[in-house]
CSV table of C-alpha atoms in Angstrom, one decimal:
chain,number,residue,atom,x,y,z
A,1,MET,CA,101.8,139.3,122.8
A,2,SER,CA,101.2,141.6,119.9
A,3,GLU,CA,102.8,141.0,116.5
A,4,GLU,CA,105.1,144.0,116.7
A,5,LYS,CA,108.6,142.7,117.6
A,6,GLY,CA,107.6,141.2,120.9
A,7,ILE,CA,106.1,144.4,122.4
A,8,MET,CA,103.1,143.8,124.7
A,9,SER,CA,100.0,145.9,124.9
A,10,LEU,CA,99.6,147.9,128.1
A,11,GLU,CA,96.9,145.4,129.3
A,12,GLU,CA,99.2,142.4,128.6
A,13,ARG,CA,102.1,144.2,130.4
A,14,HIS,CA,100.0,144.9,133.5
A,15,ARG,CA,98.6,141.4,133.6
A,16,GLN,CA,102.1,139.9,133.4
A,17,VAL,CA,103.7,141.9,136.2
A,18,GLU,CA,100.7,141.7,138.5
A,19,GLY,CA,100.9,137.9,138.2
A,20,TYR,CA,104.3,138.1,139.9
A,21,LEU,CA,103.2,140.0,143.0
A,22,GLY,CA,103.9,137.8,146.0
A,23,SER,CA,105.9,135.2,144.0
A,24,THR,CA,109.4,134.1,144.8
A,25,VAL,CA,111.7,134.3,141.9
A,26,THR,CA,115.4,133.8,141.1
A,27,ILE,CA,117.0,137.0,139.7
A,28,GLU,CA,120.1,137.1,137.6
A,29,ILE,CA,122.0,140.3,138.5
A,30,ASP,CA,123.6,142.1,135.6
A,31,ARG,CA,124.0,145.5,137.3
A,32,PRO,CA,125.2,144.9,140.8
A,33,VAL,CA,125.7,147.5,143.5
A,34,GLY,CA,128.2,150.1,142.3
A,35,TYR,CA,127.7,149.2,138.6
A,36,VAL,CA,128.3,152.3,136.3
A,37,HIS,CA,126.1,152.6,133.3
A,38,ARG,CA,126.7,155.3,130.7
A,39,LYS,CA,124.0,156.1,128.2
A,40,GLY,CA,124.5,159.3,126.1
A,41,ASP,CA,125.3,162.1,128.4
A,42,LYS,CA,123.8,160.3,131.5
A,43,THR,CA,125.8,158.3,133.9
A,44,LEU,CA,124.0,156.1,136.4
A,45,VAL,CA,125.7,154.4,139.4
A,46,TYR,CA,123.6,151.6,140.7
A,47,PRO,CA,123.1,151.9,144.5
A,48,ILE,CA,121.3,148.6,144.5
A,49,ASN,CA,121.4,145.3,142.7
A,50,TYR,CA,119.4,145.2,139.4
A,51,GLY,CA,118.7,142.3,137.2
A,52,TYR,CA,116.1,140.2,135.4
A,53,ILE,CA,114.1,137.0,135.6
A,54,PRO,CA,115.8,134.7,133.1
A,55,GLU,CA,113.6,133.6,130.1
A,56,VAL,CA,110.7,135.8,131.1
A,57,TYR,CA,110.2,138.6,128.6
A,58,GLY,CA,108.7,142.0,129.4
A,59,GLY,CA,107.0,144.7,127.4
A,60,ASP,CA,110.1,145.7,125.6
A,61,GLY,CA,110.8,142.1,124.3
A,62,GLU,CA,113.8,141.9,126.7
A,63,GLU,CA,114.0,139.8,129.9
A,64,LEU,CA,111.8,141.2,132.7
A,65,ASP,CA,113.8,143.7,134.9
A,66,VAL,CA,113.8,143.5,138.7
A,67,TYR,CA,115.1,146.0,141.3
A,68,LEU,CA,116.5,144.0,144.2
A,69,LEU,CA,116.0,145.9,147.5
A,70,GLY,CA,117.5,145.2,150.9
A,71,VAL,CA,120.6,143.4,149.7
A,72,THR,CA,123.6,145.7,150.2
A,73,GLU,CA,126.4,143.4,148.9
A,74,ARG,CA,127.0,142.7,145.3
A,75,VAL,CA,125.4,139.4,144.2
A,76,GLU,CA,125.3,137.6,140.9
A,77,GLU,CA,122.0,135.8,141.5
A,78,TYR,CA,119.4,136.1,144.3
A,79,THR,CA,116.1,134.4,145.1
A,80,ALA,CA,113.7,137.0,146.5
A,81,LYS,CA,110.0,137.8,146.8
A,82,ILE,CA,108.3,140.2,144.4
A,83,ILE,CA,106.9,143.0,146.6
A,84,GLY,CA,106.1,145.6,144.1
A,85,ILE,CA,105.6,146.7,140.5
A,86,VAL,CA,107.1,149.8,139.0
A,87,HIS,CA,104.6,151.0,136.4
A,88,ARG,CA,106.0,153.2,133.7
A,89,ASN,CA,103.5,155.5,132.0
A,90,ASP,CA,105.9,156.7,129.3
A,91,ASP,CA,107.7,153.5,128.4
A,92,VAL,CA,107.0,150.1,126.9
A,93,GLU,CA,107.9,148.1,130.0
A,94,ASP,CA,107.2,147.8,133.7
A,95,LYS,CA,109.7,146.6,136.2
A,96,LEU,CA,109.4,144.5,139.4
A,97,ALA,CA,110.7,145.2,142.9
A,98,ALA,CA,111.9,142.3,145.0
A,99,ALA,CA,113.3,141.9,148.5
A,100,PRO,CA,114.5,139.0,150.7
A,101,GLU,CA,111.7,136.9,152.3
A,102,GLY,CA,110.2,138.7,155.3
A,103,MET,CA,111.5,142.1,154.3
A,104,SER,CA,109.0,144.8,153.1
A,105,PHE,CA,109.1,148.3,151.8
A,106,THR,CA,106.3,150.9,151.4
A,107,ALA,CA,105.7,152.3,147.9
A,108,LYS,CA,107.3,155.6,149.0
A,109,GLU,CA,110.4,153.8,150.2
A,110,ILE,CA,110.7,151.9,147.0
A,111,GLU,CA,110.2,155.1,145.0
A,112,GLU,CA,113.1,156.8,146.9
A,113,ILE,CA,115.4,153.8,146.5
A,114,ILE,CA,114.9,153.5,142.7
A,115,ASN,CA,114.8,157.2,142.0
A,116,PHE,CA,118.3,157.0,140.6
A,117,GLN,CA,116.8,155.5,137.5
A,118,GLU,CA,113.1,156.2,137.6
A,119,GLN,CA,113.7,160.0,137.8
A,120,TYR,CA,113.9,159.8,134.1
A,121,TYR,CA,110.4,158.3,133.7
A,122,ASP,CA,106.8,159.0,134.6
A,123,SER,CA,106.4,156.0,136.9
A,124,TYR,CA,104.7,154.9,140.1
A,125,VAL,CA,105.0,152.0,142.5
A,126,GLU,CA,102.3,149.4,143.4
A,127,VAL,CA,103.0,147.2,146.4
A,128,ILE,CA,101.4,144.1,147.9
């Protein structure tokens, strides 16, 4: 990690998230389905569960964020398989995409599902 307030280099960021592809992790959900997030003049309503891997820190120095796909009910915690990476070209962090064991999504399907938030970034999805 670089000296600058926990921010990772692009190479460190990519190495970290790529190491999670195919792994099973437990995600703490802090923005469940239906969560309303207001930031400035933008309001996001989360159509999916969104959370983080506890005590794993991403490129922004905060816990590593994960989109949880394929789980339509609100959950507080969920153990799922990491099936993709959301690389952000214009941000200091990347995000992960997870789904229940045995469930898969194409990169295009993931992009459509997470567009509610990623529309504000120059991002692309890498899948296993």
